[in-house]
Amino acid sequence: MPDRLKGKVAIVSGAGSRGPGVGNGKAAAVLFAREGARVLCVDQFLDRAEETCALIRAENGNASTLQADVTRAADCERMVATALERYGRLDVLHNNVGIESRKNLMEVTEEEWDRVMAVDLKSMLLTCQAAIPRLVEASGGSIINVSSVAALRAHGRTAYSAAKAGVIGLTISLAGQLAKDRIRVNAIAPGMVYTPMVAEGMSAELRERRRLAALIQDEGTAWDVGWAAVYLASDESRWVTGQVLVVDGGVSITTR
Ligand SMILES: NC(=O)c1ccc[n+]([C@@H]2O[C@H](COP(=O)([O-])OP(=O)(O)OC[C@H]3O[C@@H](n4cnc5c(N)ncnc54)[C@H](O)[C@@H]3O)[C@@H](O)[C@H]2O)c1
């Protein structure tokens, strides 16, 4: 059995997927468990977390579920308390939750802006506020925040791009504040990976265009993003903090 995360306890938020297939949170949870971590699979829909947990248990991995809405501070506190009660420690907080908004500047409503900011950005502040005192007590840990290449390129997705750029700012700010406590904070910026989040209503033609947009013209999957999370969760990245690991097949460095 691989053991890059042996002995570690990880929380994965948004550990389910909104539809059939494998999203980024589900892939990260499965890979964390394959690498020996005990994983608390958190989702606002319990059945989604249970699906991921069942996949892990089918491979003899160690995981359990929790229903929680990470836009609520009390739920975030309960999430961290549950990990400690069940597993006795916490090493990794994988902040994967995010929702999309495709509206451009003039289309996006104030309500949609507020919702995206709450789910994609404020949730990460709240989970960190709940987890960090415990990580300080434990003398260290790894926090991974899922951003997006939408934060780095000229996307028309106003609220989404802004929230995901905020995730990077939060990551760097926390990395600076927490290095003294041996808590590393990094972000992953996935490119156009094919997951249930984007698959809904996507034509075969658009899917092909997304594949061809990258330098490496293989379709990106949630597993590609999950492996980046394994690295950042593991001690292999012990000297890496405040970074944005872009996982996008090279799309963000193209000149076309
Ligand atoms: N798919 C892509 O191409 C892509 C690209 C860049 C970044 N991302 C990011 O990857 C992350 C995960 O995407 P995914 O494809 O796995 O999405 P997904 O929608 O399939 O899964 C996300 C899960 O989060 C849960 N969730 C949503 N709001 C929640 C809340 N408030 N509290 C608890 N759980 C909540 C949902 O129920 C869902 O099961 C997101 O942050 C997304 O922005 C995705």
Short mmCIF file of C-alpha atoms and ligand atoms in Angstrom, two decimals:
data_model
loop_
_atom_site.label_atom_id
_atom_site.label_comp_id
_atom_site.label_asym_id
_atom_site.label_seq_id
_atom_site.Cartn_x
_atom_site.Cartn_y
_atom_site.Cartn_z
CA MET A 1 0.00 0.00 0.00
CA PRO A 2 1.38 3.44 -0.87
CA ASP A 3 2.04 5.51 2.25
CA ARG A 4 2.83 9.10 1.35
CA LEU A 5 0.19 10.25 3.88
CA LYS A 6 0.51 7.41 6.38
CA GLY A 7 -0.63 8.42 9.87
CA LYS A 8 -2.20 11.67 8.74
CA VAL A 9 -5.78 12.79 9.20
CA ALA A 10 -7.32 14.91 6.46
CA ILE A 11 -10.53 16.87 6.11
CA VAL A 12 -11.75 17.24 2.53
CA SER A 13 -14.53 19.78 2.02
CA GLY A 14 -16.84 19.24 -0.93
CA ALA A 15 -15.72 15.62 -0.95
CA GLY A 16 -18.68 14.59 -3.05
CA SER A 17 -19.47 15.34 -6.67
CA ARG A 18 -22.57 17.08 -7.90
CA GLY A 19 -23.20 14.49 -10.58
CA PRO A 20 -22.03 11.14 -11.91
CA GLY A 21 -18.28 11.02 -12.28
CA VAL A 22 -15.35 12.22 -10.25
CA GLY A 23 -14.93 15.83 -9.10
CA ASN A 24 -11.83 17.35 -7.59
CA GLY A 25 -12.85 16.77 -3.97
CA LYS A 26 -13.83 13.18 -4.56
CA ALA A 27 -10.54 12.43 -6.33
CA ALA A 28 -8.49 14.10 -3.58
CA ALA A 29 -10.31 12.17 -0.84
CA VAL A 30 -9.80 8.84 -2.63
CA LEU A 31 -6.11 9.53 -3.30
CA PHE A 32 -5.49 10.76 0.27
CA ALA A 33 -6.93 7.48 1.56
CA ARG A 34 -4.96 5.42 -0.96
CA GLU A 35 -1.83 7.10 0.39
CA GLY A 36 -2.69 6.05 3.93
CA ALA A 37 -4.58 9.05 5.36
CA ARG A 38 -7.77 8.78 7.39
CA VAL A 39 -10.22 11.07 5.66
CA LEU A 40 -13.25 13.00 6.88
CA CYS A 41 -15.40 13.46 3.77
CA VAL A 42 -17.45 16.63 4.25
CA ASP A 43 -20.24 17.79 1.97
CA GLN A 44 -23.44 19.75 2.34
CA PHE A 45 -25.19 16.77 0.75
CA LEU A 46 -24.54 13.69 2.86
CA ASP A 47 -25.30 11.24 0.05
CA ARG A 48 -22.51 12.80 -2.04
CA ALA A 49 -19.99 12.38 0.79
CA GLU A 50 -21.24 8.82 1.34
CA GLU A 51 -20.57 7.93 -2.28
CA THR A 52 -16.94 9.02 -1.92
CA CYS A 53 -16.63 7.23 1.41
CA ALA A 54 -17.98 4.03 -0.14
CA LEU A 55 -15.35 4.21 -2.88
CA ILE A 56 -12.63 4.56 -0.24
CA ARG A 57 -13.96 1.73 1.92
CA ALA A 58 -14.25 -0.53 -1.14
CA GLU A 59 -10.48 -0.15 -1.44
CA ASN A 60 -10.02 -0.86 2.29
CA GLY A 61 -9.27 2.79 2.99
CA ASN A 62 -10.27 4.63 6.14
CA ALA A 63 -12.91 7.34 5.79
CA SER A 64 -16.10 8.67 7.33
CA THR A 65 -18.65 11.31 6.40
CA LEU A 66 -20.06 14.51 7.77
CA GLN A 67 -22.84 16.74 6.49
CA ALA A 68 -21.80 20.37 6.87
CA ASP A 69 -22.21 23.68 5.07
CA VAL A 70 -18.81 25.36 5.14
CA THR A 71 -20.31 28.81 4.65
CA ARG A 72 -21.46 28.52 8.29
CA ALA A 73 -18.95 29.07 11.08
CA ALA A 74 -20.73 26.65 13.45
CA ASP A 75 -20.58 23.88 10.85
CA CYS A 76 -16.87 24.50 10.33
CA GLU A 77 -16.26 24.22 14.10
CA ARG A 78 -18.29 21.00 14.15
CA MET A 79 -16.30 19.67 11.21
CA VAL A 80 -12.96 20.15 12.96
CA ALA A 81 -14.33 18.81 16.27
CA THR A 82 -15.61 15.70 14.46
CA ALA A 83 -12.21 14.98 12.90
CA LEU A 84 -10.57 15.24 16.31
CA GLU A 85 -13.20 13.10 18.04
CA ARG A 86 -13.07 10.37 15.43
CA TYR A 87 -9.37 10.32 14.66
CA GLY A 88 -7.65 12.14 17.54
CA ARG A 89 -5.68 14.53 15.36
CA LEU A 90 -5.76 16.76 12.30
CA ASP A 91 -2.96 17.22 9.77
CA VAL A 92 -4.50 18.33 6.49
CA LEU A 93 -7.33 20.71 5.65
CA HIS A 94 -8.25 20.46 1.98
CA ASN A 95 -10.52 23.39 1.15
CA ASN A 96 -12.03 22.15 -2.10
CA VAL A 97 -15.55 23.60 -1.99
CA GLY A 98 -16.43 25.95 -4.80
CA ILE A 99 -19.32 26.84 -7.06
CA GLU A 100 -19.19 28.34 -10.52
CA SER A 101 -20.70 31.52 -11.86
CA ARG A 102 -20.47 32.20 -15.58
CA LYS A 103 -21.90 35.72 -15.57
CA ASN A 104 -19.94 38.61 -17.03
CA LEU A 105 -19.64 42.09 -15.51
CA MET A 106 -23.07 43.40 -16.44
CA GLU A 107 -24.92 40.11 -16.00
CA VAL A 108 -23.81 39.21 -12.50
CA THR A 109 -26.29 40.20 -9.82
CA GLU A 110 -25.35 41.38 -6.35
CA GLU A 111 -27.01 38.28 -4.93
CA GLU A 112 -24.96 35.92 -7.12
CA TRP A 113 -21.76 37.83 -6.32
CA ASP A 114 -22.43 37.48 -2.58
CA ARG A 115 -23.23 33.77 -2.88
CA VAL A 116 -20.07 32.99 -4.87
CA MET A 117 -17.94 35.01 -2.45
CA ALA A 118 -19.50 33.16 0.49
CA VAL A 119 -19.04 29.65 -0.93
CA ASP A 120 -15.75 30.06 -2.79
CA LEU A 121 -13.89 32.43 -0.47
CA LYS A 122 -15.49 33.08 2.92
CA SER A 123 -15.86 29.33 3.51
CA MET A 124 -12.08 29.00 3.41
CA LEU A 125 -11.64 31.71 6.01
CA LEU A 126 -14.16 29.96 8.28
CA THR A 127 -12.66 26.47 7.92
CA CYS A 128 -9.20 27.93 8.58
CA GLN A 129 -10.39 29.81 11.66
CA ALA A 130 -11.81 26.55 12.99
CA ALA A 131 -8.84 24.35 12.11
CA ILE A 132 -5.81 26.54 12.74
CA PRO A 133 -5.91 26.59 16.57
CA ARG A 134 -5.90 22.77 16.46
CA LEU A 135 -3.05 22.68 13.93
CA VAL A 136 -1.06 25.09 16.12
CA GLU A 137 -1.60 22.77 19.11
CA ALA A 138 -0.43 19.87 16.94
CA SER A 139 2.72 21.81 15.94
CA GLY A 140 1.92 21.98 12.25
CA GLY A 141 -0.11 20.92 9.29
CA SER A 142 -0.97 21.57 5.68
CA ILE A 143 -3.81 23.66 4.31
CA ILE A 144 -4.68 23.40 0.62
CA ASN A 145 -7.07 25.87 -0.97
CA VAL A 146 -8.57 25.15 -4.38
CA SER A 147 -8.44 28.22 -6.61
CA SER A 148 -8.70 28.16 -10.42
CA VAL A 149 -6.90 29.37 -13.53
CA ALA A 150 -9.93 31.66 -13.81
CA ALA A 151 -8.08 33.77 -11.21
CA LEU A 152 -5.03 34.08 -13.48
CA ARG A 153 -6.47 34.63 -16.94
CA ALA A 154 -8.84 37.18 -18.46
CA HIS A 155 -12.04 35.28 -17.85
CA GLY A 156 -15.49 36.78 -18.27
CA ARG A 157 -16.67 34.97 -15.15
CA THR A 158 -16.62 38.02 -12.92
CA ALA A 159 -17.57 36.72 -9.48
CA TYR A 160 -15.87 33.34 -9.91
CA SER A 161 -12.57 34.89 -11.09
CA ALA A 162 -12.62 37.43 -8.27
CA ALA A 163 -13.40 34.83 -5.61
CA LYS A 164 -10.71 32.46 -6.88
CA ALA A 165 -8.18 35.33 -6.95
CA GLY A 166 -9.22 36.02 -3.37
CA VAL A 167 -8.38 32.41 -2.53
CA ILE A 168 -4.82 33.05 -3.70
CA GLY A 169 -4.57 36.23 -1.61
CA LEU A 170 -5.91 34.41 1.43
CA THR A 171 -3.43 31.58 0.86
CA ILE A 172 -0.42 33.90 0.72
CA SER A 173 -1.59 35.95 3.70
CA LEU A 174 -2.12 32.84 5.84
CA ALA A 175 1.16 31.30 4.71
CA GLY A 176 2.91 34.40 6.01
CA GLN A 177 1.06 34.36 9.33
CA LEU A 178 1.37 30.64 10.00
CA ALA A 179 4.85 29.59 8.90
CA LYS A 180 6.13 30.18 12.46
CA ASP A 181 3.66 27.50 13.58
CA ARG A 182 4.87 25.09 10.88
CA ILE A 183 1.54 25.31 9.12
CA ARG A 184 1.93 25.41 5.35
CA VAL A 185 -0.75 27.01 3.21
CA ASN A 186 -0.82 26.50 -0.54
CA ALA A 187 -3.30 26.80 -3.37
CA ILE A 188 -4.00 24.66 -6.39
CA ALA A 189 -5.27 26.38 -9.54
CA PRO A 190 -6.86 23.73 -11.74
CA GLY A 191 -7.38 24.41 -15.41
CA MET A 192 -10.22 23.13 -17.52
CA VAL A 193 -10.59 19.70 -16.02
CA TYR A 194 -13.59 17.63 -16.98
CA THR A 195 -15.59 17.11 -13.79
CA PRO A 196 -19.31 16.93 -12.96
CA MET A 197 -19.18 20.64 -12.10
CA VAL A 198 -18.54 21.61 -15.70
CA ALA A 199 -19.92 18.56 -17.52
CA GLU A 200 -23.54 19.59 -17.04
CA GLY A 201 -24.90 20.70 -20.42
CA MET A 202 -21.45 20.74 -22.08
CA SER A 203 -21.50 19.83 -25.77
CA ALA A 204 -19.02 17.34 -27.20
CA GLU A 205 -17.65 20.18 -29.32
CA LEU A 206 -16.91 22.43 -26.34
CA ARG A 207 -15.35 19.52 -24.48
CA GLU A 208 -13.00 18.99 -27.43
CA ARG A 209 -12.18 22.71 -27.61
CA ARG A 210 -11.29 22.69 -23.89
CA ARG A 211 -9.00 19.71 -24.46
CA LEU A 212 -7.22 21.40 -27.36
CA ALA A 213 -6.77 24.70 -25.48
CA ALA A 214 -3.97 23.29 -23.32
CA LEU A 215 -0.38 22.68 -24.41
CA ILE A 216 -0.64 19.08 -23.28
CA GLN A 217 -3.61 18.02 -25.34
CA ASP A 218 -4.95 15.32 -23.08
CA GLU A 219 -8.15 16.06 -21.24
CA GLY A 220 -7.44 17.04 -17.63
CA THR A 221 -9.25 15.12 -14.93
CA ALA A 222 -9.94 15.46 -11.24
CA TRP A 223 -7.21 12.89 -10.63
CA ASP A 224 -4.61 15.30 -12.02
CA VAL A 225 -5.76 17.86 -9.45
CA GLY A 226 -5.95 15.22 -6.72
CA TRP A 227 -2.31 14.20 -7.19
CA ALA A 228 -1.24 17.82 -6.72
CA ALA A 229 -3.21 17.81 -3.46
CA VAL A 230 -1.44 14.62 -2.34
CA TYR A 231 1.93 16.30 -2.87
CA LEU A 232 0.92 19.44 -0.94
CA ALA A 233 -0.62 17.36 1.86
CA SER A 234 2.48 15.20 2.23
CA ASP A 235 5.80 15.93 3.91
CA GLU A 236 7.36 15.88 0.43
CA SER A 237 6.31 19.54 0.22
CA ARG A 238 7.56 20.41 3.72
CA TRP A 239 9.51 23.43 2.38
CA VAL A 240 6.72 24.73 0.16
CA THR A 241 4.31 27.37 1.39
CA GLY A 242 2.36 30.31 0.00
CA GLN A 243 2.48 28.85 -3.51
CA VAL A 244 -0.04 28.38 -6.26
CA LEU A 245 0.37 25.06 -8.01
CA VAL A 246 -1.20 25.45 -11.45
CA VAL A 247 -2.51 22.16 -12.84
CA ASP A 248 -3.76 23.04 -16.28
CA GLY A 249 -1.85 21.22 -19.03
CA GLY A 250 -0.08 24.51 -19.70
CA VAL A 251 -3.17 26.50 -20.72
CA SER A 252 -2.20 29.51 -18.60
CA ILE A 253 1.15 29.94 -20.37
CA THR A 254 -0.14 29.75 -23.92
CA THR A 255 0.04 32.85 -26.08
CA ARG A 256 -2.95 31.96 -28.25
N1 LIG B 1 -14.00 21.44 -12.79
C1 LIG B 1 -13.16 22.37 -13.19
O1 LIG B 1 -12.87 22.53 -14.40
C2 LIG B 1 -12.53 23.26 -12.16
C3 LIG B 1 -11.54 24.15 -12.59
C4 LIG B 1 -10.95 24.98 -11.66
C5 LIG B 1 -11.32 24.89 -10.33
N2 LIG B 1 -12.27 24.03 -9.94
C6 LIG B 1 -12.63 24.00 -8.51
O2 LIG B 1 -12.55 22.70 -7.99
C7 LIG B 1 -13.40 22.61 -6.84
C8 LIG B 1 -14.26 21.39 -6.88
O3 LIG B 1 -14.89 21.28 -8.10
P1 LIG B 1 -15.64 19.94 -8.47
O4 LIG B 1 -15.52 19.83 -9.93
O5 LIG B 1 -15.21 18.82 -7.61
O6 LIG B 1 -17.15 20.37 -8.11
P2 LIG B 1 -18.43 19.55 -7.67
O7 LIG B 1 -19.54 20.55 -7.73
O8 LIG B 1 -18.60 18.28 -8.44
O9 LIG B 1 -18.15 19.14 -6.17
C9 LIG B 1 -18.14 20.07 -5.15
C10 LIG B 1 -18.87 19.53 -3.94
O10 LIG B 1 -18.93 20.59 -3.00
C11 LIG B 1 -20.15 20.53 -2.31
N3 LIG B 1 -20.47 21.84 -1.75
C12 LIG B 1 -20.83 22.96 -2.43
N4 LIG B 1 -21.06 23.96 -1.57
C13 LIG B 1 -20.82 23.46 -0.32
C14 LIG B 1 -20.90 24.02 0.98
N5 LIG B 1 -21.27 25.29 1.18
N6 LIG B 1 -20.58 23.23 2.03
C15 LIG B 1 -20.20 21.94 1.85
N7 LIG B 1 -20.14 21.37 0.64
C16 LIG B 1 -20.45 22.11 -0.44
C17 LIG B 1 -21.16 20.08 -3.37
O11 LIG B 1 -22.29 19.48 -2.77
C18 LIG B 1 -20.34 19.12 -4.21
O12 LIG B 1 -20.55 17.77 -3.83
C19 LIG B 1 -14.18 23.92 -6.80
O13 LIG B 1 -13.58 24.78 -5.87
C20 LIG B 1 -14.03 24.45 -8.21
O14 LIG B 1 -14.18 25.85 -8.28
C21 LIG B 1 -12.89 23.20 -10.82
#
